[in-house]
């Protein structure tokens, strides 16, 4: 009954009549700002090798475990690769542009100038792995079930859709609430499309280890629960000749092997059991790959330049908890994190300090005074941005590189006193209640402990007691989902076209919604307003100003302790694994690699 109801909502469109706005002629692609870089006649993305050979098996390593093959729900720990290799969207995203889409399941689209709605025309050749065609019914089913039962990001995005209508078996129209979010046509373009005949709405939210029908280039051929998952290239894949797929998906087989311990995963790579491994630990990158295979050229270390913002890796304060409800307390703890000492002693000096949520890009506010448009956006929220952040002179506190950094300790002490604390017999206490200042840092792996222990030692010098709790991956994900922690380390990656995902990270609308990425508990009217300005911007300059204004508000709120980032992408691989000579703006991209065949 529920399934029938969900489908009827979208499929009533043939009764509702023709679109109410004037559309231009159908187009092959859409960019968030401006026009697509590639012409309609393009034959492949510029960052692939169109002549790449097909064949072979790629084995990849994954930490932790999995108990679910449906990555579109919040329950369970999803298996790697399902979204990348099996589940397709209406359009494919270019990795060489900020946010531009080209034809995949949809061969064209229609969008009015105000982007208040969109019509997608489905490719008549599009088909699922069981041979059944992809139709409007599948698109509408996907939209409705994800809006009602999917992950919080889909629920948040799709609430802005006023109506979803079937115009024909191969055409779907979405009309947006208020017409105020210019990104929504693109968000719908990358919506996962699943087969309505292969799912039951009543059980959609339940975890499953049963492979399901999908339209992508691979199918699941073997599942060893919690240990490995194998994808085999679909010989009958409908989209193998599309320009967006040329030179991609070159392996006959892709297998993800799971390892409980990251150290064991690294050793598996060094023995040749894993073919490719991306690395984010400077210590391991500097010393962990020094084996004979490296000097012999059988194993290689590659560094890929990336034009993407570094994003924010930080220690998130859960501001839902009383211990972190005061900004002065959060700022004090930021002063007690000694990046210079940590970088030199733990990470071989290979990291750079992160100063912005959009670090390493023109979207960053760091080092730039707010422009006129930013000040207009921020004017209704006096005090939301610190003066030094508004004028672009603010930098994260820099230590003197010694374990006894007195200047930052003094500043932290003064902030804590201003927040109502006092140092009593070596213990930092609430001056009114006598309760000690203490909290717990939640970790998902032992690899985080060194950093946390260093921070713990700094805090102890001011009488702040910290407990570090390491839990298994399943418990870690569960506690993240329910915001059951005081502090947690988390990465928020960024793109050159930030959009609706910012709602899922920082808006007050999801602060109490389980499963969002608003781990800091941000509920700030200024943040909500800057996100809205970003989503409704019609010019590149207004968009940039809105993003920088958002950056300034988040930095001023001291919601996280900004950590660090690597200057390039580090990837180690065995020599038989080859990649194109051109790297896209977004950097390393495994689905364009191939295996060099040897006799």
Coordinates of C-alpha atoms in Angstrom, one line a residue:
X1 CA 0.0 0.0 0.0
X2 CA 2.8 2.4 0.9
X3 CA 4.6 1.6 -2.3
X4 CA 1.5 2.2 -4.4
X5 CA 1.0 5.5 -2.6
X6 CA 4.6 6.7 -3.2
X7 CA 4.3 5.9 -6.9
X8 CA 1.0 7.5 -7.4
X9 CA 2.3 10.8 -6.0
X10 CA 4.8 11.1 -8.8
X11 CA 2.9 9.3 -11.6
X12 CA -0.1 11.6 -11.5
X13 CA 1.7 14.1 -13.8
X14 CA 0.0 13.0 -17.0
X15 CA -3.2 14.3 -15.5
X16 CA -1.7 17.6 -14.3
X17 CA -0.9 18.8 -17.8
X18 CA 1.9 20.7 -19.5
X19 CA 4.6 22.6 -17.7
X20 CA 3.6 26.1 -16.6
X21 CA 6.8 27.9 -17.6
X22 CA 8.6 28.4 -20.8
X23 CA 11.5 26.1 -21.4
X24 CA 14.4 26.6 -23.8
X25 CA 15.2 23.7 -26.1
X26 CA 16.6 20.6 -24.5
X27 CA 20.3 20.8 -23.6
X28 CA 22.9 18.0 -23.2
X29 CA 24.5 19.4 -20.0
X30 CA 24.2 21.9 -17.2
X31 CA 26.7 23.8 -15.1
X32 CA 26.1 25.4 -11.7
X33 CA 27.4 28.7 -13.0
X34 CA 28.0 29.5 -16.7
X35 CA 28.0 26.8 -19.4
X36 CA 29.5 23.3 -19.6
X37 CA 33.2 23.4 -20.7
X38 CA 32.8 20.4 -23.1
X39 CA 30.7 20.7 -26.3
X40 CA 27.8 18.5 -27.1
X41 CA 30.0 16.6 -29.5
X42 CA 32.6 15.6 -26.9
X43 CA 33.7 11.9 -27.1
X44 CA 35.3 11.5 -23.7
X45 CA 36.4 13.4 -20.7
X46 CA 39.9 15.1 -21.1
X47 CA 41.3 13.3 -18.1
X48 CA 40.8 9.7 -19.3
X49 CA 42.7 7.5 -21.8
X50 CA 40.1 6.6 -24.4
X51 CA 42.3 3.7 -25.6
X52 CA 42.8 2.2 -22.1
X53 CA 42.8 -1.6 -22.3
X54 CA 40.0 -3.5 -20.6
X55 CA 40.7 -6.5 -18.3
X56 CA 42.2 -7.7 -15.1
X57 CA 41.3 -7.5 -11.5
X58 CA 41.9 -4.6 -9.1
X59 CA 42.0 -5.4 -5.4
X60 CA 41.5 -2.5 -3.1
X61 CA 41.7 -2.4 0.7
X62 CA 39.1 -1.1 3.1
X63 CA 39.2 -0.5 6.9
X64 CA 36.6 -1.9 9.2
X65 CA 33.7 -4.1 8.1
X66 CA 30.3 -3.9 6.4
X67 CA 26.9 -5.4 7.0
X68 CA 24.8 -3.7 4.2
X69 CA 24.7 -3.5 0.4
X70 CA 22.3 -0.5 0.3
X71 CA 24.3 2.7 0.7
X72 CA 21.2 4.9 0.5
X73 CA 20.0 4.3 4.0
X74 CA 21.4 5.3 7.4
X75 CA 21.2 1.8 9.0
X76 CA 24.2 -0.5 8.9
X77 CA 27.7 -0.1 7.6
X78 CA 27.5 0.0 3.8
X79 CA 29.9 -1.9 1.6
X80 CA 32.4 0.1 -0.5
X81 CA 31.8 0.5 -4.2
X82 CA 28.0 0.1 -4.5
X83 CA 27.3 3.8 -5.3
X84 CA 30.4 4.1 -7.5
X85 CA 30.1 1.0 -9.6
X86 CA 26.5 -0.2 -9.5
X87 CA 24.0 2.7 -8.8
X88 CA 23.8 5.4 -11.5
X89 CA 22.3 8.8 -11.6
X90 CA 20.5 10.7 -14.3
X91 CA 23.6 12.6 -15.2
X92 CA 27.4 12.2 -14.7
X93 CA 29.5 14.8 -13.0
X94 CA 32.7 16.0 -14.6
X95 CA 35.8 15.9 -12.3
X96 CA 37.4 18.7 -14.2
X97 CA 34.8 21.4 -13.5
X98 CA 33.3 22.9 -10.3
X99 CA 29.8 21.3 -10.8
X100 CA 28.9 20.4 -14.3
X101 CA 26.7 17.4 -15.4
X102 CA 26.7 15.5 -18.7
X103 CA 24.3 12.8 -20.0
X104 CA 24.1 9.4 -18.4
X105 CA 20.7 7.8 -17.7
X106 CA 19.2 11.0 -19.0
X107 CA 20.2 12.0 -22.5
X108 CA 19.0 15.7 -22.2
X109 CA 17.3 18.1 -19.9
X110 CA 15.2 21.2 -20.0
X111 CA 15.6 24.1 -17.5
X112 CA 14.0 27.5 -17.5
X113 CA 16.2 30.5 -16.9
X114 CA 15.1 30.8 -13.2
X115 CA 15.8 27.1 -12.6
X116 CA 12.4 26.8 -10.9
X117 CA 11.9 23.3 -12.4
X118 CA 13.6 20.7 -14.6
X119 CA 12.6 18.1 -17.1
X120 CA 14.8 15.1 -17.7
X121 CA 14.6 13.0 -20.8
X122 CA 15.7 9.4 -20.2
X123 CA 17.9 7.7 -22.7
X124 CA 15.7 5.0 -24.4
X125 CA 18.7 2.6 -24.3
X126 CA 19.1 2.9 -20.5
X127 CA 18.5 -0.5 -18.8
X128 CA 19.1 -2.3 -15.5
X129 CA 21.3 -5.3 -15.2
X130 CA 18.2 -7.6 -15.5
X131 CA 17.5 -6.1 -19.0
X132 CA 14.5 -4.1 -18.0
X133 CA 14.4 -0.5 -19.2
X134 CA 14.9 2.5 -17.0
X135 CA 11.7 4.5 -17.1
X136 CA 10.0 7.5 -15.5
X137 CA 8.5 5.1 -13.0
X138 CA 12.0 4.2 -11.7
X139 CA 13.1 7.8 -11.4
X140 CA 9.9 8.8 -9.5
X141 CA 10.1 5.7 -7.3
X142 CA 13.7 6.6 -6.4
X143 CA 12.8 10.2 -5.7
X144 CA 9.9 9.3 -3.5
X145 CA 11.5 6.5 -1.5
X146 CA 14.7 8.5 -0.9
X147 CA 12.7 11.5 0.2
X148 CA 10.7 9.4 2.7
X149 CA 13.2 6.8 3.8
X150 CA 16.6 7.7 2.4
X151 CA 19.7 9.2 4.1
X152 CA 19.1 12.6 5.7
X153 CA 20.9 14.5 2.9
X154 CA 18.4 13.2 0.4
X155 CA 15.5 14.0 2.7
X156 CA 16.7 17.5 3.2
X157 CA 17.3 18.2 -0.5
X158 CA 14.1 16.6 -1.8
X159 CA 11.9 18.5 0.7
X160 CA 12.4 21.5 -1.6
X161 CA 10.7 19.7 -4.5
X162 CA 7.1 20.8 -4.8
X163 CA 6.0 18.2 -7.3
X164 CA 7.5 15.3 -9.2
X165 CA 5.6 14.4 -12.4
X166 CA 5.7 11.7 -15.1
X167 CA 5.3 13.4 -18.5
X168 CA 5.9 10.1 -20.4
X169 CA 7.6 6.8 -20.0
X170 CA 10.9 8.6 -20.7
X171 CA 10.3 12.1 -19.3
X172 CA 10.1 13.4 -15.7
X173 CA 9.4 16.9 -14.4
X174 CA 10.4 18.3 -11.0
X175 CA 9.0 21.6 -9.8
X176 CA 10.8 23.3 -6.9
X177 CA 9.3 25.0 -3.9
X178 CA 9.7 28.7 -4.2
X179 CA 12.2 28.4 -7.0
X180 CA 14.9 29.8 -4.8
X181 CA 17.6 27.1 -5.0
X182 CA 19.4 27.2 -8.3
X183 CA 21.4 24.0 -7.5
X184 CA 18.3 21.8 -7.3
X185 CA 18.3 20.8 -11.0
X186 CA 21.9 19.5 -10.5
X187 CA 21.0 17.8 -7.2
X188 CA 18.2 15.9 -9.0
X189 CA 20.7 15.2 -11.8
X190 CA 22.9 13.2 -9.5
X191 CA 20.1 11.5 -7.6
X192 CA 20.7 7.7 -7.4
X193 CA 18.2 5.9 -9.6
X194 CA 17.1 2.4 -8.5
X195 CA 14.7 -0.1 -10.0
X196 CA 11.2 0.1 -8.6
X197 CA 10.5 -3.5 -9.5
X198 CA 13.5 -4.7 -7.4
X199 CA 12.6 -2.9 -4.1
X200 CA 9.8 -3.0 -1.6
X201 CA 9.2 0.3 0.2
X202 CA 8.2 -1.5 3.4
X203 CA 11.7 -3.1 3.7
X204 CA 13.8 -0.3 2.0
X205 CA 15.2 0.9 5.3
X206 CA 16.4 -2.5 6.4
X207 CA 20.0 -3.6 5.9
X208 CA 20.6 -6.3 3.3
X209 CA 23.4 -8.4 2.0
X210 CA 21.5 -9.5 -1.1
X211 CA 22.8 -7.9 -4.3
X212 CA 20.1 -5.9 -6.0
X213 CA 19.3 -5.0 -9.6
X214 CA 21.1 -1.8 -10.7
X215 CA 22.0 0.0 -14.0
X216 CA 25.8 0.6 -13.5
X217 CA 28.8 -0.8 -15.2
X218 CA 29.3 -3.5 -12.6
X219 CA 27.3 -6.1 -10.8
X220 CA 27.9 -7.7 -7.4
X221 CA 29.2 -11.2 -8.1
X222 CA 30.4 -12.3 -4.6
X223 CA 29.8 -11.2 -1.0
X224 CA 31.7 -12.4 1.9
X225 CA 29.9 -10.6 4.7
X226 CA 32.2 -8.2 6.6
X227 CA 35.3 -9.5 4.7
X228 CA 35.1 -8.7 1.0
X229 CA 32.8 -7.7 -1.9
X230 CA 33.5 -8.4 -5.5
X231 CA 32.2 -6.5 -8.5
X232 CA 32.3 -7.9 -12.0
X233 CA 32.0 -5.7 -15.1
X234 CA 28.6 -6.2 -16.8
X235 CA 29.3 -7.5 -20.3
X236 CA 25.8 -6.2 -21.3
X237 CA 26.2 -2.8 -19.7
X238 CA 23.9 -0.4 -21.6
X239 CA 26.1 2.7 -21.2
X240 CA 29.6 1.4 -22.1
X241 CA 29.8 3.6 -25.3
X242 CA 28.6 6.8 -23.7
X243 CA 31.1 9.7 -23.9
X244 CA 31.0 10.0 -20.0
X245 CA 32.1 6.4 -19.7
X246 CA 34.7 6.1 -22.5
X247 CA 38.1 5.3 -20.9
X248 CA 36.6 4.4 -17.6
X249 CA 35.6 1.3 -15.7
X250 CA 38.5 -0.7 -17.3
X251 CA 38.8 -3.6 -14.8
X252 CA 37.0 -6.8 -15.4
X253 CA 36.7 -7.2 -11.7
X254 CA 37.1 -5.0 -8.6
X255 CA 37.3 -6.5 -5.2
X256 CA 37.4 -4.7 -1.8
X257 CA 39.1 -6.7 1.0
X258 CA 38.3 -5.5 4.5
X259 CA 40.8 -5.3 7.3
X260 CA 40.0 -4.6 10.9
X261 CA 43.3 -3.0 11.6
X262 CA 44.8 -0.2 9.4
X263 CA 48.3 -1.6 10.1
X264 CA 47.3 -5.0 8.7
X265 CA 45.8 -3.3 5.7
X266 CA 49.1 -1.5 5.0
X267 CA 51.0 -4.8 5.3
X268 CA 48.6 -6.4 2.9
X269 CA 49.4 -3.7 0.4
X270 CA 53.1 -4.2 0.8
X271 CA 52.8 -7.9 0.1
X272 CA 51.0 -7.2 -3.1
X273 CA 47.6 -8.4 -1.9
X274 CA 46.2 -4.9 -2.6
X275 CA 47.0 -3.1 -5.8
X276 CA 46.4 0.6 -5.0
X277 CA 46.4 2.5 -1.7
X278 CA 45.8 6.2 -1.0
X279 CA 47.6 7.5 1.9
X280 CA 46.8 10.4 4.3
X281 CA 49.3 9.7 7.1
X282 CA 52.6 11.7 6.6
X283 CA 54.5 9.3 8.8
X284 CA 53.5 6.3 6.8
X285 CA 54.1 8.2 3.5
X286 CA 57.6 9.2 4.7
X287 CA 58.7 5.8 6.1
X288 CA 56.0 3.1 5.8
X289 CA 56.6 2.1 2.2
X290 CA 60.4 1.6 2.3
X291 CA 60.5 -1.9 1.0
X292 CA 62.7 -3.5 -1.7
X293 CA 59.8 -3.4 -4.2
X294 CA 59.9 0.4 -4.1
X295 CA 63.6 0.7 -4.9
X296 CA 63.2 -2.0 -7.6
X297 CA 60.4 0.0 -9.3
X298 CA 57.8 -2.7 -8.8
X299 CA 55.9 -0.5 -6.4
X300 CA 55.5 3.2 -7.0
X301 CA 54.6 6.3 -4.9
X302 CA 52.7 9.0 -6.8
X303 CA 51.7 12.5 -5.8
X304 CA 48.7 14.0 -7.6
X305 CA 48.0 17.7 -7.7
X306 CA 44.5 18.7 -6.9
X307 CA 42.6 21.9 -7.5
X308 CA 39.9 21.2 -5.0
X309 CA 39.7 23.0 -1.7
X310 CA 41.3 21.0 1.1
X311 CA 38.1 21.2 3.2
X312 CA 38.1 21.0 6.9
X313 CA 39.6 18.2 9.0
X314 CA 38.8 19.2 12.6
X315 CA 38.1 18.1 16.1
X316 CA 34.4 18.9 16.3
X317 CA 33.0 20.2 19.6
X318 CA 29.5 18.8 20.2
X319 CA 27.9 22.0 21.2
X320 CA 24.8 20.1 22.1
X321 CA 26.7 19.1 25.3
X322 CA 26.9 21.7 28.1
X323 CA 30.7 21.4 28.4
X324 CA 31.1 23.0 24.9
X325 CA 28.1 25.3 24.9
X326 CA 30.2 28.4 25.5
X327 CA 32.3 29.8 22.6
X328 CA 35.0 31.0 25.0
X329 CA 35.6 27.4 26.2
X330 CA 35.9 26.2 22.6
X331 CA 38.3 29.0 21.7
X332 CA 40.4 28.3 24.7
X333 CA 40.8 24.6 23.6
X334 CA 41.8 25.8 20.1
X335 CA 44.7 27.7 21.7
X336 CA 45.8 24.5 23.5
X337 CA 46.2 22.6 20.3
X338 CA 49.9 22.9 19.3
X339 CA 50.0 22.3 15.5
X340 CA 53.7 23.2 15.1
X341 CA 54.8 20.6 17.7
X342 CA 52.4 18.0 16.4
X343 CA 53.4 18.5 12.8
X344 CA 57.1 18.3 13.4
X345 CA 57.1 15.4 15.9
X346 CA 54.3 13.2 14.6
X347 CA 54.0 14.0 10.9
X348 CA 57.5 14.7 9.6
X349 CA 56.5 18.4 8.9
X350 CA 54.5 17.3 5.9
X351 CA 51.1 18.8 6.9
X352 CA 49.9 22.4 6.4
X353 CA 47.6 24.1 9.0
X354 CA 44.1 24.5 7.8
X355 CA 42.8 28.1 8.2
X356 CA 39.5 27.9 6.3
X357 CA 36.6 25.5 5.6
X358 CA 37.5 26.1 1.9
X359 CA 41.3 26.0 2.4
X360 CA 43.5 26.1 -0.7
X361 CA 41.0 27.8 -3.0
X362 CA 39.6 31.2 -4.0
X363 CA 36.6 30.4 -1.9
X364 CA 38.6 30.7 1.3
X365 CA 38.1 33.9 3.4
X366 CA 41.5 33.5 5.1
X367 CA 43.8 36.4 4.2
X368 CA 41.1 38.3 2.4
X369 CA 39.1 41.2 3.8
X370 CA 35.3 40.9 3.3
X371 CA 34.1 42.5 0.2
X372 CA 31.0 44.8 -0.1
X373 CA 28.6 41.9 -0.9
X374 CA 29.9 39.9 2.1
X375 CA 29.3 42.8 4.4
X376 CA 25.8 43.3 3.1
X377 CA 25.0 39.6 3.8
X378 CA 26.5 39.8 7.3
X379 CA 25.0 43.1 8.3
X380 CA 21.7 41.6 9.7
X381 CA 23.9 39.5 12.1
X382 CA 26.1 41.9 14.1
X383 CA 28.6 40.0 16.1
X384 CA 28.4 36.9 14.1
X385 CA 31.9 37.4 12.7
X386 CA 35.0 38.4 14.6
X387 CA 36.6 41.6 13.5
X388 CA 39.9 39.9 12.6
X389 CA 38.1 37.3 10.6
X390 CA 36.1 40.0 8.8
X391 CA 39.2 41.8 7.7
X392 CA 41.0 38.6 6.8
X393 CA 43.9 38.9 9.3
X394 CA 42.9 36.1 11.6
X395 CA 45.2 33.0 11.8
X396 CA 44.9 29.9 13.9
X397 CA 47.0 30.2 17.1
X398 CA 50.6 29.3 16.3
X399 CA 52.7 27.6 18.9
X400 CA 56.4 28.2 19.5
X401 CA 57.1 24.5 18.7
X402 CA 58.0 23.5 22.3
X403 CA 55.9 21.4 24.7
X404 CA 55.6 24.4 27.1
X405 CA 54.0 27.1 25.0
X406 CA 53.3 29.7 27.6
X407 CA 51.7 32.4 25.4
X408 CA 48.9 30.2 24.1
X409 CA 48.4 28.6 27.6
X410 CA 48.0 32.1 29.1
X411 CA 45.4 33.1 26.4
X412 CA 43.5 29.8 27.0
X413 CA 43.5 30.4 30.7
X414 CA 42.1 33.9 30.3
X415 CA 39.3 32.6 28.1
X416 CA 38.3 29.9 30.5
X417 CA 38.2 32.4 33.4
X418 CA 36.0 34.6 31.2
X419 CA 33.7 31.6 30.7
X420 CA 33.3 31.1 34.5
X421 CA 36.1 28.6 35.3
X422 CA 38.9 28.8 37.8
X423 CA 42.1 26.7 38.4
X424 CA 41.7 25.1 41.8
X425 CA 44.5 22.9 43.2
X426 CA 45.6 22.0 39.6
X427 CA 42.1 21.2 38.4
X428 CA 40.1 23.5 36.1
X429 CA 36.6 23.8 37.7
X430 CA 33.4 25.6 37.1
X431 CA 33.6 28.5 39.6
X432 CA 30.0 28.3 40.6
X433 CA 29.4 24.5 40.8
X434 CA 32.9 23.2 41.4
X435 CA 32.5 20.6 38.7
X436 CA 35.8 19.8 36.9
X437 CA 36.2 20.6 33.2
X438 CA 36.4 17.2 31.6
X439 CA 35.3 15.5 28.4
X440 CA 35.7 12.5 26.2
X441 CA 37.2 12.2 22.7
X442 CA 35.6 9.4 20.6
X443 CA 38.0 7.6 18.2
X444 CA 37.1 5.1 15.5
X445 CA 40.6 3.6 15.2
X446 CA 43.9 3.4 17.1
X447 CA 45.6 5.5 14.5
X448 CA 44.0 8.6 16.0
X449 CA 45.4 8.0 19.5
X450 CA 48.8 9.7 19.0
X451 CA 47.2 13.0 18.0
X452 CA 44.6 12.8 20.8
X453 CA 47.2 11.9 23.4
X454 CA 49.3 14.9 22.5
X455 CA 46.3 17.2 22.8
X456 CA 45.3 15.5 26.1
X457 CA 48.8 16.3 27.5
X458 CA 48.4 20.0 26.6
X459 CA 45.0 20.2 28.2
X460 CA 46.3 18.5 31.4
X461 CA 48.7 21.4 32.0
X462 CA 45.7 23.6 32.6
X463 CA 43.9 21.0 34.7
X464 CA 41.5 19.8 32.0
X465 CA 40.9 16.0 32.2
X466 CA 40.3 14.2 28.9
X467 CA 39.3 10.5 28.3
X468 CA 40.0 8.9 24.9
X469 CA 37.7 6.1 24.0
X470 CA 38.4 3.9 21.0
X471 CA 35.4 1.9 19.7
X472 CA 34.9 -0.5 16.8
X473 CA 33.6 0.8 13.5
X474 CA 30.0 -0.3 14.0
X475 CA 29.7 1.4 17.4
X476 CA 31.6 4.4 16.1
X477 CA 29.1 4.9 13.3
X478 CA 26.2 4.4 15.6
X479 CA 27.4 7.0 18.1
X480 CA 28.1 9.5 15.3
X481 CA 24.6 9.0 13.9
X482 CA 23.1 9.7 17.3
X483 CA 25.6 12.5 18.3
X484 CA 26.6 10.5 21.3
X485 CA 30.1 12.0 22.0
X486 CA 31.7 15.1 23.4
X487 CA 34.4 15.5 20.7
X488 CA 35.1 13.7 17.5
X489 CA 37.5 14.0 14.6
X490 CA 35.8 14.4 11.2
X491 CA 36.7 15.5 7.7
X492 CA 34.3 17.8 5.8
X493 CA 35.6 17.7 2.2
X494 CA 34.9 20.7 0.0
X495 CA 34.4 21.4 -3.7
X496 CA 34.6 24.5 -5.9
X497 CA 30.8 24.4 -6.0
X498 CA 29.5 24.0 -2.4
X499 CA 25.8 23.8 -2.3
X500 CA 23.0 21.8 -0.5
X501 CA 25.5 19.6 1.3
X502 CA 26.2 22.6 3.5
X503 CA 22.7 22.4 4.8
X504 CA 23.4 18.8 5.8
X505 CA 26.6 19.9 7.7
X506 CA 25.8 23.3 9.3
X507 CA 22.1 24.2 9.2
X508 CA 19.9 24.4 12.3
X509 CA 17.3 22.3 10.4
X510 CA 19.3 19.1 10.8
X511 CA 20.9 19.8 14.2
X512 CA 18.7 17.2 15.9
X513 CA 18.2 15.0 12.9
X514 CA 20.0 11.6 13.3
X515 CA 22.6 10.9 10.7
X516 CA 23.4 14.4 9.5
X517 CA 27.0 15.6 9.2
X518 CA 26.3 18.5 11.6
X519 CA 28.5 16.9 14.2
X520 CA 29.3 20.2 15.9
X521 CA 25.6 20.9 16.5
X522 CA 25.7 24.3 14.7
X523 CA 22.4 26.2 15.1
X524 CA 23.2 29.7 14.0
X525 CA 20.8 32.0 12.1
X526 CA 23.8 33.7 10.4
X527 CA 25.0 30.3 9.1
X528 CA 21.5 29.5 7.8
X529 CA 21.3 32.8 6.0
X530 CA 24.8 32.5 4.4
X531 CA 23.9 29.0 3.1
X532 CA 20.7 30.4 1.6
X533 CA 22.5 33.3 0.0
X534 CA 25.0 30.8 -1.5
X535 CA 22.2 28.6 -2.9
X536 CA 20.3 31.5 -4.4
X537 CA 23.3 33.3 -6.0
X538 CA 22.8 33.9 -9.7
X539 CA 26.4 35.1 -10.5
X540 CA 29.8 33.7 -9.8
X541 CA 30.8 36.7 -7.8
X542 CA 27.7 36.7 -5.5
X543 CA 28.3 32.9 -5.0
X544 CA 31.9 33.4 -4.0
X545 CA 31.0 36.2 -1.6
X546 CA 28.3 34.0 0.0
X547 CA 30.7 31.1 0.5
X548 CA 33.3 33.3 2.0
X549 CA 30.7 34.9 4.3
X550 CA 29.7 31.4 5.4
X551 CA 33.4 30.5 6.0
X552 CA 33.7 33.6 8.2
X553 CA 30.7 32.7 10.3
X554 CA 31.8 29.1 10.9
X555 CA 35.3 30.2 11.8
X556 CA 34.0 32.8 14.2
X557 CA 31.8 30.3 16.0
X558 CA 34.8 28.1 16.9
X559 CA 32.8 25.0 16.2
X560 CA 35.9 22.8 15.5
X561 CA 39.6 22.8 16.2
X562 CA 41.0 23.1 12.6
X563 CA 43.7 20.6 12.1
X564 CA 45.7 20.2 8.9
X565 CA 45.8 19.0 5.4
X566 CA 48.2 17.4 2.9
X567 CA 49.4 19.6 0.0
X568 CA 48.8 16.9 -2.6
X569 CA 47.1 13.5 -2.9
X570 CA 49.4 10.6 -2.0
X571 CA 48.9 7.3 -3.7
X572 CA 51.0 4.1 -3.7
X573 CA 50.4 1.5 -6.3
X574 CA 52.0 -1.6 -7.9
X575 CA 53.6 -1.0 -11.2
X576 CA 51.1 -2.9 -13.3
X577 CA 48.5 -0.3 -12.4
X578 CA 48.5 2.6 -14.9
X579 CA 46.7 5.9 -15.0
X580 CA 46.2 8.7 -17.5
X581 CA 48.8 11.5 -18.1
X582 CA 46.2 14.2 -17.3
X583 CA 44.9 14.6 -13.8
X584 CA 41.5 16.3 -13.4
X585 CA 40.9 19.2 -11.1
X586 CA 39.6 16.9 -8.4
X587 CA 42.8 14.8 -8.5
X588 CA 43.3 11.0 -8.3
X589 CA 40.5 9.1 -9.9
X590 CA 40.7 5.3 -9.8
X591 CA 37.9 4.6 -12.3
X592 CA 40.1 5.8 -15.2
X593 CA 43.0 3.5 -14.3
X594 CA 43.8 0.2 -16.0
X595 CA 46.0 -2.8 -15.8
X596 CA 49.0 -3.1 -18.0
X597 CA 48.9 -6.5 -19.6
X598 CA 52.2 -8.5 -19.6
X599 CA 53.1 -11.6 -21.6

